[in-house]
Short mmCIF file of C-alpha atoms in Angstrom, two decimals:
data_model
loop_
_atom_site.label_atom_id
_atom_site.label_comp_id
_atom_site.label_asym_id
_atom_site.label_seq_id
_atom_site.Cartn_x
_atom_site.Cartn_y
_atom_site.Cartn_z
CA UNK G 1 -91.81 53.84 26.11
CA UNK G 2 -89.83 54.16 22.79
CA UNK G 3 -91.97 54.02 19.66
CA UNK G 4 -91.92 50.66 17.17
CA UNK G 5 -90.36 50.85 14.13
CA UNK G 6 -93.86 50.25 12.70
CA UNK G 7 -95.55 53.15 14.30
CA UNK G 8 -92.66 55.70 13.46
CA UNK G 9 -93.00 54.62 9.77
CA UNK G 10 -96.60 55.10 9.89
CA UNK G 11 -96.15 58.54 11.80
CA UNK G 12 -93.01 59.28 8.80
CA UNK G 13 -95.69 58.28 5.77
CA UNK G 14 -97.94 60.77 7.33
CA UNK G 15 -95.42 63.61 6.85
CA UNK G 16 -93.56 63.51 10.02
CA UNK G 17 -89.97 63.93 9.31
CA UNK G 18 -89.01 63.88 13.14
CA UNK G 19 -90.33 60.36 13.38
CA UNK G 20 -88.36 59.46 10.38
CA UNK G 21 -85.36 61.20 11.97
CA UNK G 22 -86.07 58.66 14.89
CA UNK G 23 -85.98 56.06 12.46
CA UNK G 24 -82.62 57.04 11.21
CA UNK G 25 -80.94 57.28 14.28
CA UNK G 26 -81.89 54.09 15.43
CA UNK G 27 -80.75 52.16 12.38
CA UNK G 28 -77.58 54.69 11.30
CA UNK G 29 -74.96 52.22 13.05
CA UNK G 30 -76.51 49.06 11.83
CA UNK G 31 -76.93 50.30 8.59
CA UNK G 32 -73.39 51.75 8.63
CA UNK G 33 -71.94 48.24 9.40
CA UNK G 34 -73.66 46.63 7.52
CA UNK G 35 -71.64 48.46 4.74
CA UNK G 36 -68.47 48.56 6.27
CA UNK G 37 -68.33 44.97 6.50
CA UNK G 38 -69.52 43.98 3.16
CA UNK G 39 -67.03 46.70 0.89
CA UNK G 40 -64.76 47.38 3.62
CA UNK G 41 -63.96 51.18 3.06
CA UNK G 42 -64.91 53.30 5.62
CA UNK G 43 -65.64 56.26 3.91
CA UNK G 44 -67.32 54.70 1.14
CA UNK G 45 -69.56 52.62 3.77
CA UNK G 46 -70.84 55.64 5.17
CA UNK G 47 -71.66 57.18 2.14
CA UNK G 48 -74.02 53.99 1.30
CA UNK G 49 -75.41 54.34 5.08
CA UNK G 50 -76.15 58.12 4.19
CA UNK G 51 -77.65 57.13 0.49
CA UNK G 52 -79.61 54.18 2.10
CA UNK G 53 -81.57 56.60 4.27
CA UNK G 54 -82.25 59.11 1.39
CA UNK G 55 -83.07 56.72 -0.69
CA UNK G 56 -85.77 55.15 1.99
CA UNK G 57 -87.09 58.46 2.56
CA UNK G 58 -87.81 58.84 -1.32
CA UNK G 59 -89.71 55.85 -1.27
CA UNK G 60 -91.08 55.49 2.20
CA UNK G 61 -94.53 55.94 0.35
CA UNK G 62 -93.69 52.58 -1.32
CA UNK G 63 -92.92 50.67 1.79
CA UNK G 64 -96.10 48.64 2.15
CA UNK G 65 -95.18 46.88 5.72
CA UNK G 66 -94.62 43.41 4.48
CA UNK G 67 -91.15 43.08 5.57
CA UNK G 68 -89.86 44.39 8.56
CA UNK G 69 -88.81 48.05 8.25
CA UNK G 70 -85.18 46.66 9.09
CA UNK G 71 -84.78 44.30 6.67
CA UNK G 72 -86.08 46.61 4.10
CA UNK G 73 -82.95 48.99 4.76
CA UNK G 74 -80.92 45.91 4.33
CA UNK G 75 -82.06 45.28 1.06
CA UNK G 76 -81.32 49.00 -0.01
CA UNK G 77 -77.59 48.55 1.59
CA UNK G 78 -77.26 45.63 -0.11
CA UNK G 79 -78.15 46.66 -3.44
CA UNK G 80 -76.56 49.73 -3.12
CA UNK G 81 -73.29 47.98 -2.11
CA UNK G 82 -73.43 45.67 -5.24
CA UNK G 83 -73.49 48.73 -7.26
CA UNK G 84 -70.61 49.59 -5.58
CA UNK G 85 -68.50 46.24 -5.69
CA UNK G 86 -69.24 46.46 -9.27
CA UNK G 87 -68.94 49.98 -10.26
CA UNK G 88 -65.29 50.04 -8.48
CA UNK G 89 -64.57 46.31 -9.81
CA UNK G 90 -62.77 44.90 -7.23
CA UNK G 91 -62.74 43.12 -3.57
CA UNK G 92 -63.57 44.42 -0.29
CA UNK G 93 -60.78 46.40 1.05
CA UNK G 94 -60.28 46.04 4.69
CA UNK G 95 -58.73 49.10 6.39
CA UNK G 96 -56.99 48.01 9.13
CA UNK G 97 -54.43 50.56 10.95
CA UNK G 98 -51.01 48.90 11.01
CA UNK G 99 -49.88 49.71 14.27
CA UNK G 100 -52.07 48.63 18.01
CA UNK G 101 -52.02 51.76 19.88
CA UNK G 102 -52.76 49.74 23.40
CA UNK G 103 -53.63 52.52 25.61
CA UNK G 104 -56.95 53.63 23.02
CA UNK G 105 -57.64 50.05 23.19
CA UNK G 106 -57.63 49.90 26.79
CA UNK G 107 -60.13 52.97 27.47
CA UNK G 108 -62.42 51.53 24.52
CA UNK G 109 -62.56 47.65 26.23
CA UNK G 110 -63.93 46.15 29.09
CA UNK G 111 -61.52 46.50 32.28
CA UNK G 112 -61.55 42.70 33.00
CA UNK G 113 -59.42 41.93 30.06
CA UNK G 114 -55.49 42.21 30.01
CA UNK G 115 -53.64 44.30 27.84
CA UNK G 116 -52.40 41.07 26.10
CA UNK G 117 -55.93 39.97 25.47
CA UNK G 118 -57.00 43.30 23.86
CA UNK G 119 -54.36 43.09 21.67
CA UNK G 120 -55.02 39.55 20.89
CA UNK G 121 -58.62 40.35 20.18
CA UNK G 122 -57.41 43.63 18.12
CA UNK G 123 -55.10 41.28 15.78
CA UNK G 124 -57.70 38.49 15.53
CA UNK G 125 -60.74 41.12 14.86
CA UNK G 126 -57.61 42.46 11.60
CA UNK G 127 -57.91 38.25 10.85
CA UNK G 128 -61.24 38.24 10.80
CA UNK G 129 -61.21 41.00 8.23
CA UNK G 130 -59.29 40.10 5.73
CA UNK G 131 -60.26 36.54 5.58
CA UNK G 132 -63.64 38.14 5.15
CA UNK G 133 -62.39 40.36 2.54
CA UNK G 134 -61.59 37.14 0.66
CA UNK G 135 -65.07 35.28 0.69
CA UNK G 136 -67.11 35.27 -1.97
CA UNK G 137 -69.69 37.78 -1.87
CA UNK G 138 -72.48 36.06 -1.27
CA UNK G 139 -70.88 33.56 1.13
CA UNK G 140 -69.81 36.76 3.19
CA UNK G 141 -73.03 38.61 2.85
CA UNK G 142 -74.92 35.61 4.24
CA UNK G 143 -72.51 35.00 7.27
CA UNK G 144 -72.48 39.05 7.91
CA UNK G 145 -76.44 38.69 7.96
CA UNK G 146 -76.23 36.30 10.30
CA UNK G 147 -73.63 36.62 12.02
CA UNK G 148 -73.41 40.28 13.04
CA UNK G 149 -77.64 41.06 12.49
CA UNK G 150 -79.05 38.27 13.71
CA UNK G 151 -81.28 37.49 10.77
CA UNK G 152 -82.93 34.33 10.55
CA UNK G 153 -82.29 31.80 7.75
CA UNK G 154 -85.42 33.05 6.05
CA UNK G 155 -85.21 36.37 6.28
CA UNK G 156 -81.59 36.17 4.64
CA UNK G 157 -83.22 33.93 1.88
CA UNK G 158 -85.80 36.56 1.80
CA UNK G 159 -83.34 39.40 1.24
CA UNK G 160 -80.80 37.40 -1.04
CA UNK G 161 -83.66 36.49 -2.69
CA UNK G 162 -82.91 32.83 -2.71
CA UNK G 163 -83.82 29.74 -1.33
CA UNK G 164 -83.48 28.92 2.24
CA UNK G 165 -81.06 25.70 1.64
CA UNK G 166 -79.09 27.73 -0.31
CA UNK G 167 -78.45 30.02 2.75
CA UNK G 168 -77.37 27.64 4.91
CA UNK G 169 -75.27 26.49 2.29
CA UNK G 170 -73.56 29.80 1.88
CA UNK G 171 -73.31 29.64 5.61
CA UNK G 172 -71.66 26.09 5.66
CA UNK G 173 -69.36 27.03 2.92
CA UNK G 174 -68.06 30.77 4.43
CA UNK G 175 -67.22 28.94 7.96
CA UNK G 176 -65.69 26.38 6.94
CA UNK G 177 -63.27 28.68 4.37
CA UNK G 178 -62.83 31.41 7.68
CA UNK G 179 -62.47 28.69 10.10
CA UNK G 180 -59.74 26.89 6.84
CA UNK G 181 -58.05 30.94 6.13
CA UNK G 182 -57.95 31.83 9.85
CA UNK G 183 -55.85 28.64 10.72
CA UNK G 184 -53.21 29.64 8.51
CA UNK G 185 -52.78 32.77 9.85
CA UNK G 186 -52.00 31.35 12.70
CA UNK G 187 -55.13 32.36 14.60
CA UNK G 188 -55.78 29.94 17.68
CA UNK G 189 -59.00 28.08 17.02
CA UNK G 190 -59.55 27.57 20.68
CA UNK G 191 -60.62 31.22 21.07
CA UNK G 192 -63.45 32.39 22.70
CA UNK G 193 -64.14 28.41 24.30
CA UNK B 1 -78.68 17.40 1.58
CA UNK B 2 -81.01 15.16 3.80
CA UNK B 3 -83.93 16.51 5.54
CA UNK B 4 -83.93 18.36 9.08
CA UNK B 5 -85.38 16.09 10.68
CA UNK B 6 -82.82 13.67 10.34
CA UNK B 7 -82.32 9.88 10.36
CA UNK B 8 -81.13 8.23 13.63
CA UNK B 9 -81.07 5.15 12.47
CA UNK B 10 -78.93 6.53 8.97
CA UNK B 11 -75.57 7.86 10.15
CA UNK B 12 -74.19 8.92 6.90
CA UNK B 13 -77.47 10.87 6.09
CA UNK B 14 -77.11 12.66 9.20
CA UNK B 15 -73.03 13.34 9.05
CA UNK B 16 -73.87 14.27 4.74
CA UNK B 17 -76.04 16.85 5.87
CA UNK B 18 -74.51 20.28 6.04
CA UNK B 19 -77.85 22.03 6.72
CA UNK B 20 -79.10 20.22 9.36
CA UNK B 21 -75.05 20.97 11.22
CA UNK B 22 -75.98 24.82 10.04
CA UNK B 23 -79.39 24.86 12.16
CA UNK B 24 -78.20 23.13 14.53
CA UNK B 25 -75.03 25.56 15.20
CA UNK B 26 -77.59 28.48 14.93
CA UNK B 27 -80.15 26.76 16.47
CA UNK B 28 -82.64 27.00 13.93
CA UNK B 29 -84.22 23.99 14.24
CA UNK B 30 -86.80 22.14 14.81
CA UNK B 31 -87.37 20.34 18.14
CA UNK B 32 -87.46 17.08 17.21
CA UNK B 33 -84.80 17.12 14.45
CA UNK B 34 -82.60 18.73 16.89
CA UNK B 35 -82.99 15.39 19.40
CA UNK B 36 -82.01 13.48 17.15
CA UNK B 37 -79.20 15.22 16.09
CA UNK B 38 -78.21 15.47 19.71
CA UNK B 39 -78.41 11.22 19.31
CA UNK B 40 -75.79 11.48 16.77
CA UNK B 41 -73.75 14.20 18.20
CA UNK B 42 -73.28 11.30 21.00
CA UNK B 43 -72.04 8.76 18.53
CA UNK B 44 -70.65 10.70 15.60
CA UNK B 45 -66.74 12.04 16.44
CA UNK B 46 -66.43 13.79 13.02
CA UNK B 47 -69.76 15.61 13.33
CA UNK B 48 -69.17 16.73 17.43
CA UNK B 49 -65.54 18.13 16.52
CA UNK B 50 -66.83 20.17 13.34
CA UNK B 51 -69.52 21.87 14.89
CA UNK B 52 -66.84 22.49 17.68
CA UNK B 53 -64.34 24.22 15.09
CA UNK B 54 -67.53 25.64 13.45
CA UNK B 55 -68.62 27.48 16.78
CA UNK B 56 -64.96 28.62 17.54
CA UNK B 57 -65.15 30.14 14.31
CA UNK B 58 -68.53 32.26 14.67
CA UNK B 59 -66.46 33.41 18.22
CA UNK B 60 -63.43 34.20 16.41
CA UNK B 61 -65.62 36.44 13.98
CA UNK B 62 -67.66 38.08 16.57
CA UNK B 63 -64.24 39.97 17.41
CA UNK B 64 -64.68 42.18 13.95
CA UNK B 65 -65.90 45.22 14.85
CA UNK B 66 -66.27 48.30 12.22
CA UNK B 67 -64.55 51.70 13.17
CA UNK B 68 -66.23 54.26 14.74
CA UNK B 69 -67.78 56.71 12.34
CA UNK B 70 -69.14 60.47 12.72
CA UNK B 71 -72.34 59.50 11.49
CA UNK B 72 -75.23 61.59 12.60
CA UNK B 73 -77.12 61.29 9.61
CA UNK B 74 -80.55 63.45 9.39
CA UNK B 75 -83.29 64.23 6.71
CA UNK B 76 -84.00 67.85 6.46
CA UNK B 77 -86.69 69.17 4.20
CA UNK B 78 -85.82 70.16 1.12
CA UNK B 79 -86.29 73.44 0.06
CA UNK B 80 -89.08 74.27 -2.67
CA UNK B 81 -87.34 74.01 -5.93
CA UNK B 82 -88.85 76.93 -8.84
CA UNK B 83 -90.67 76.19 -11.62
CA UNK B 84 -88.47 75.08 -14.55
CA UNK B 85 -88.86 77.38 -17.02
CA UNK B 86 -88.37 76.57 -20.11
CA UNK B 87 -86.60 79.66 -21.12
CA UNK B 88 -83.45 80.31 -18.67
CA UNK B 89 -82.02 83.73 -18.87
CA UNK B 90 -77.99 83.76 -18.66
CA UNK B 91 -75.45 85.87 -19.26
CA UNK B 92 -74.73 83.52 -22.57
CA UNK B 93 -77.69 84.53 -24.11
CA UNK B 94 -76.97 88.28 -23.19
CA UNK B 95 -73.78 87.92 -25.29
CA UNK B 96 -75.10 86.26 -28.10
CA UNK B 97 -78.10 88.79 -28.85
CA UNK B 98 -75.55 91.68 -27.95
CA UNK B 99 -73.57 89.95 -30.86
CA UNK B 100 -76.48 89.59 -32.79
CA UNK B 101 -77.07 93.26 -32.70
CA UNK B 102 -73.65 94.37 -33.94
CA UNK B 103 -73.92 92.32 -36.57
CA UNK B 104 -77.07 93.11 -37.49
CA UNK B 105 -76.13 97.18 -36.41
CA UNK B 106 -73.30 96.28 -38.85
CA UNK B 107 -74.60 94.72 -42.02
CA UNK B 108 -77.78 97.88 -41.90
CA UNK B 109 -74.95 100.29 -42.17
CA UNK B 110 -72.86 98.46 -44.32
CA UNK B 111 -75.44 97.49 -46.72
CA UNK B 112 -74.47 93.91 -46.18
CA UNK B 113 -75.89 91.04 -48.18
CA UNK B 114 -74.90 87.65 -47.18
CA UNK B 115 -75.67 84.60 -49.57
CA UNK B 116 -75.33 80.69 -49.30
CA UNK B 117 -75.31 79.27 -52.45
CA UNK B 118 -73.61 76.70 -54.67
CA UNK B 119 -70.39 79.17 -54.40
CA UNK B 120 -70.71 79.02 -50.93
CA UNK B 121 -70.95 81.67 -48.34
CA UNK B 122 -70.65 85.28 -50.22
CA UNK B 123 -70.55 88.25 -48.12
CA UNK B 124 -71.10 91.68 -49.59
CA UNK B 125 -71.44 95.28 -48.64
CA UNK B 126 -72.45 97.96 -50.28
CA UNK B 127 -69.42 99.93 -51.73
CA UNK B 128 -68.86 97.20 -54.17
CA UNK B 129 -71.90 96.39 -55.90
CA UNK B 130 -70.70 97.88 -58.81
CA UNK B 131 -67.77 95.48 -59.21
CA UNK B 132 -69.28 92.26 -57.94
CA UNK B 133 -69.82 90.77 -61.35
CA UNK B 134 -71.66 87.69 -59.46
CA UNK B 135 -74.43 90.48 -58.12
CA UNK B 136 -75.19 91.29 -61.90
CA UNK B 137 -78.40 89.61 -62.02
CA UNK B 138 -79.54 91.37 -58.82
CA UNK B 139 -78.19 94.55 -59.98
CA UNK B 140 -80.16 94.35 -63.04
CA UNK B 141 -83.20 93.93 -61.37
CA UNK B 142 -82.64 97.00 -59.01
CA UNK B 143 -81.65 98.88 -61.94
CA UNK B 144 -85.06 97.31 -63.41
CA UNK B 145 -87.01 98.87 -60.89
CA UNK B 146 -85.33 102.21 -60.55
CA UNK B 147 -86.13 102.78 -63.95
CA UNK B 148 -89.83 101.27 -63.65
CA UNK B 149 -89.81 103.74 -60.61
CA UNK B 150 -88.07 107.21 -62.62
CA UNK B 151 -90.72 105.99 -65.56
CA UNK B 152 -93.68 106.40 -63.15
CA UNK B 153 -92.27 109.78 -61.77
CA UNK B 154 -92.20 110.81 -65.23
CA UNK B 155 -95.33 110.03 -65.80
CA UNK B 156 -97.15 111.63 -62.67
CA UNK B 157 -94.60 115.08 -63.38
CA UNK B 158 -96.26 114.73 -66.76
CA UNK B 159 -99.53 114.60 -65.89
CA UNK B 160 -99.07 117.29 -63.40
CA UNK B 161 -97.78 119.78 -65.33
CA UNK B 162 -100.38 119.19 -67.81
CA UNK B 163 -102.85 120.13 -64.98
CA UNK B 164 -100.45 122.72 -64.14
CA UNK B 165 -99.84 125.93 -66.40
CA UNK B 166 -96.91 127.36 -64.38
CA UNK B 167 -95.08 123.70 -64.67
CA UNK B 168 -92.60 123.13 -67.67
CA UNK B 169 -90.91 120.29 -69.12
CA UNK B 170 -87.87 120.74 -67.38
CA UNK B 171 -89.78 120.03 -63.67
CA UNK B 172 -89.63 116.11 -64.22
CA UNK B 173 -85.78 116.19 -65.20
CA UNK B 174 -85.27 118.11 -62.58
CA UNK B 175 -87.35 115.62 -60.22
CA UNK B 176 -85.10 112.77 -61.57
CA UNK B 177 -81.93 114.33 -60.93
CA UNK B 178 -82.56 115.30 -57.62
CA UNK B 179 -84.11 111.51 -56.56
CA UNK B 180 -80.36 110.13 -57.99
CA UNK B 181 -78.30 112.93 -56.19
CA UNK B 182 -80.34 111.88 -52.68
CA UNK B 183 -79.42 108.15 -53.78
CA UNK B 184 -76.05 109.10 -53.84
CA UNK B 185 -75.60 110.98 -50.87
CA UNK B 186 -77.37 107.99 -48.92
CA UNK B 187 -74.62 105.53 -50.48
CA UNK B 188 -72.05 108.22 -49.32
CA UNK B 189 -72.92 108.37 -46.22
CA UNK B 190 -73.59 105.06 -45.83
CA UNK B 191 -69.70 104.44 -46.77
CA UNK B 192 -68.72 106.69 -44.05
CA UNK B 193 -69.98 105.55 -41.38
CA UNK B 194 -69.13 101.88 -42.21
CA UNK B 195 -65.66 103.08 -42.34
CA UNK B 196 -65.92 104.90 -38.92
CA UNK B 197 -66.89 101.81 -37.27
CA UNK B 198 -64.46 100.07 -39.18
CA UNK B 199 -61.41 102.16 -37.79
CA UNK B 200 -62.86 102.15 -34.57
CA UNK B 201 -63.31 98.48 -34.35
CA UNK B 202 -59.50 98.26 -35.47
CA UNK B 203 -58.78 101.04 -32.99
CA UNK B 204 -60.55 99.29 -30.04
CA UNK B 205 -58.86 95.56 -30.95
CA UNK B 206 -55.53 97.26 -31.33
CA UNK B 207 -55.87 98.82 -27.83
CA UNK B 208 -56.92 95.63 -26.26
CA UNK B 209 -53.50 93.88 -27.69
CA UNK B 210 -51.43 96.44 -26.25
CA UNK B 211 -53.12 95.93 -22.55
CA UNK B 212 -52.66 92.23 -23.05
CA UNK B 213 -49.24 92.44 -24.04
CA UNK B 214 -48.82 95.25 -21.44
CA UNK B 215 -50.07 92.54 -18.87
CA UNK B 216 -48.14 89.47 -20.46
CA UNK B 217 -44.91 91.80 -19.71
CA UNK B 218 -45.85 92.73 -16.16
CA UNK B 219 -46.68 88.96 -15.64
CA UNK B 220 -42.92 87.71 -17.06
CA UNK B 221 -41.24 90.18 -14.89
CA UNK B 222 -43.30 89.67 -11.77
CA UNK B 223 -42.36 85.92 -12.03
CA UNK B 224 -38.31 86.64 -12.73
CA UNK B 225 -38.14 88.93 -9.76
CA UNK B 226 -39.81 86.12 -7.56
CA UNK B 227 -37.62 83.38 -8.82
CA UNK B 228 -34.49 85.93 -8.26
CA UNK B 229 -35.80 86.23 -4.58
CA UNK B 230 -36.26 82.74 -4.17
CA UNK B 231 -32.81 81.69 -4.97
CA UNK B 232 -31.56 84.77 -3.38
CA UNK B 233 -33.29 83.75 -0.05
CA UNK B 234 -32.17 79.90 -0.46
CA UNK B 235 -28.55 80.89 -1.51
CA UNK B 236 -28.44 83.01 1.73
CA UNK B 237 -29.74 79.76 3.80
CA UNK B 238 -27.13 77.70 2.52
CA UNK B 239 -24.26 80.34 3.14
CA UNK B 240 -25.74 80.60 6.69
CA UNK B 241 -26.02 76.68 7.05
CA UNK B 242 -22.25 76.13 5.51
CA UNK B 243 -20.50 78.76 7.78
CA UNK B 244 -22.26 77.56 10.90
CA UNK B 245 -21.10 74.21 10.23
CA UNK B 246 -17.61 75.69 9.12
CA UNK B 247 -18.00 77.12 13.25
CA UNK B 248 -19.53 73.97 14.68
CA UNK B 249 -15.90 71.73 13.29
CA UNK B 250 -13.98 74.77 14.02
CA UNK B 251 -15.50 74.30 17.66
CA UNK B 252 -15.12 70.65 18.37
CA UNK B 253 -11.42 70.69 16.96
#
């Protein structure tokens, strides 16, 4: 039976780098997508993944248990990609390849959907993006939170560090613009019914 | 924004209240505020077809997926670091006391004296005390105490060859003469080899120019034959391209 998070930290605070290791590669991808998804750059996400981990390592002594383990990654990929947005000044970036090469698509996706579906899922997962892209932060980071992590209202507010109405504010607010943005690109909204 | 719990009797409370649609769509709520919203889901239009478009949104987004990354990320040990010292050895500092030692090699041979005053940096070796007029104060004072020193001599030849009967007046001028002619021979020397490592010093930086503009040379003419090559080699391409094309019409007509 795989450890808990909570018993590999205690196990890393005693000194026991392979049980941080564990840690690591159990939250790398989360971590990493987090990133991606909130500056957009590939390269640059994975550099935050890599300094989130270092940078928990450092101060795993500090880590008193109060949050999850999870959400206290999060909050160090979160700050560290508002130094980002800020040190670069500008928007997410979505990198999107400009072409569909169908057969890759077909060996990564299930086998029950067409070709034409993958490729409508491939163009609408490029919408998605970009109207992302165009959110305000904190209306994105909330609806990335929640939408693609599975965090609960207050453990958002928790990590935003604001109040709970205001989250499901954000939450109102980034819908409705996606839901707004992804009509005019001509996105059917009948998707996924 | 009205309460979760909602109003089922208040339908504009209910349809106002963006929050209680937000828990509802992600099911954060509680179980009796979300029966009642189920009551107006059943009579409210406006509030069943947004949290329709609403949920077909969260679908649509649920499509973006990030690109697959080499990530692999793992915390190794770091090594110990050494104790900072707080004196680091480098070659700079070789070159610097190497320099120091020159100049301080230098100046002891050269007699140098080196002032900062209200004239500003002065500079000056030995050979030309006796024309620095600015030195006259100092020169007074050595000549102050060569004298205080030749008066002394005097004085102890004096008493000595009162001790002494074999001793005669002449042994102190004698004495005197011989202290000034070692004096001089010191300066002489002095002089020389200043001027040695003058010339060699020249000798050594001419040397060095004539390697470097032995070098600069070697370097022009390196580069002139490898442009010639160049455009010898793409000059030959193009004669090769232009008669095979001259042969390709000649062919087809």
């Amino acid at each position: 039976m795989p450890s808990t998070d909570e018993e590999l930290v205690a196990r890393s605070m005693g000194g026991d780098l392979d049980s941080f290791n564990q840690l690591v590669l159990r939250w790398e991808r989360p971590i990493y997508a987090l990133a991606y998804r909130v500056i957009g750059r590939e390269e640059d996400a994975r550099d935050v993944a890599q300094e989130t981990f270092l940078r928990a390592f450092r101060a795993l002594k500090g880590f008193k248990g109060q949050a999850k383990f999870s959400s206290w990654l999060y909050r160090i990929t979160l700050n560290l990609c508002r130094d980002w947005i800020r040190r670069e000044r500008r928007t997410p970036l979505v990198q999107a390849p400009e072409g569909v090469d169908v057969i890759e698509l077909a060996g990564e996706e299930a086998p029950s959907e067409t070709v034409e579906e993958l490729v409508s899922r491939h163009e609408l997962g490029r919408a998605v993006a970009k109207a992302m892209s165009q959110l305000p932060e904190e209306q994105r980071t909330a609806i990335i939170l929640k939408e693609y992590h599975g965090l609960t209202f207050q453990e958002i507010a928790d990590l935003l560090d604001c109040p709970l109405s205001t989250v499901k504010t954000r939450l109102y607010q980034g819908l409705t613009v996606l839901r707004k943005q992804l009509r005019e690109a001509g996105v059917e909204s009948t998707f996924g019914k | 924004m009205a309460n979760d719990r909602g109003n089922p009797a208040g339908r504009i409370d209910m349809c106002d209240s963006k929050e209680l649609l937000v828990s509802f769509l992600y099911d954060e709520i509680d179980p009796v505020a979300k029966r009642n919203f189920q009551q107006h889901l059943a009579t409210c239009v406006e509030c069943r077809d947004e949290l329709a478009e609403l949920g077909a949104t969260r679908a649509q987004i649920a499509t973006w997926t990030p690109p697959d990354a080499d990530l692999g990320f793992r915390i190794i040990r770091e090594a110990e670091s050494p104790k900072r010292r707080w004196f680091h050895w480098s070659p700079a500092w070789g070159f610097a006391a190497a320099a120091m030692l020159v100049v301080a090699a230098s100046g002891a041979i050269a007699n140098l004296h080196i002032t900062y005053g209200s004239d500003g940096l002065t500079v000056r070796t030995g050979w030309n005390h006796a024309v620095d007029a600015q030195a006259g104060a100092t020169n007074v004072d050595w000549k102050a105490k060569a004298q205080e020193l030749d008066r002394r001599l005097v004085d102890l030849e004096r008493a000595q060859s009162q001790q002494s009967v074999v001793r005669t007046a002449s042994a102190s001028d004698l004495s005197e003469q011989r202290v000034r002619e070692i004096v001089g021979q010191s300066e002489t020397r002095q002089q020389r080899m200043v001027s040695a490592r003058l010339a060699d010093m020249m000798r050594e930086y001419d040397a060095q120019r004539r390697l470097d503009l032995v070098a600069i040379g070697q370097g022009m003419s390196r580069l002139q034959t490898s442009s010639g090559a160049d455009l010898k080699q793409t000059r030959d391409l193009l004669q090769r391209y232009l008669v095979r094309t001259a042969l390709e019409e000649k062919e087809e007509k």
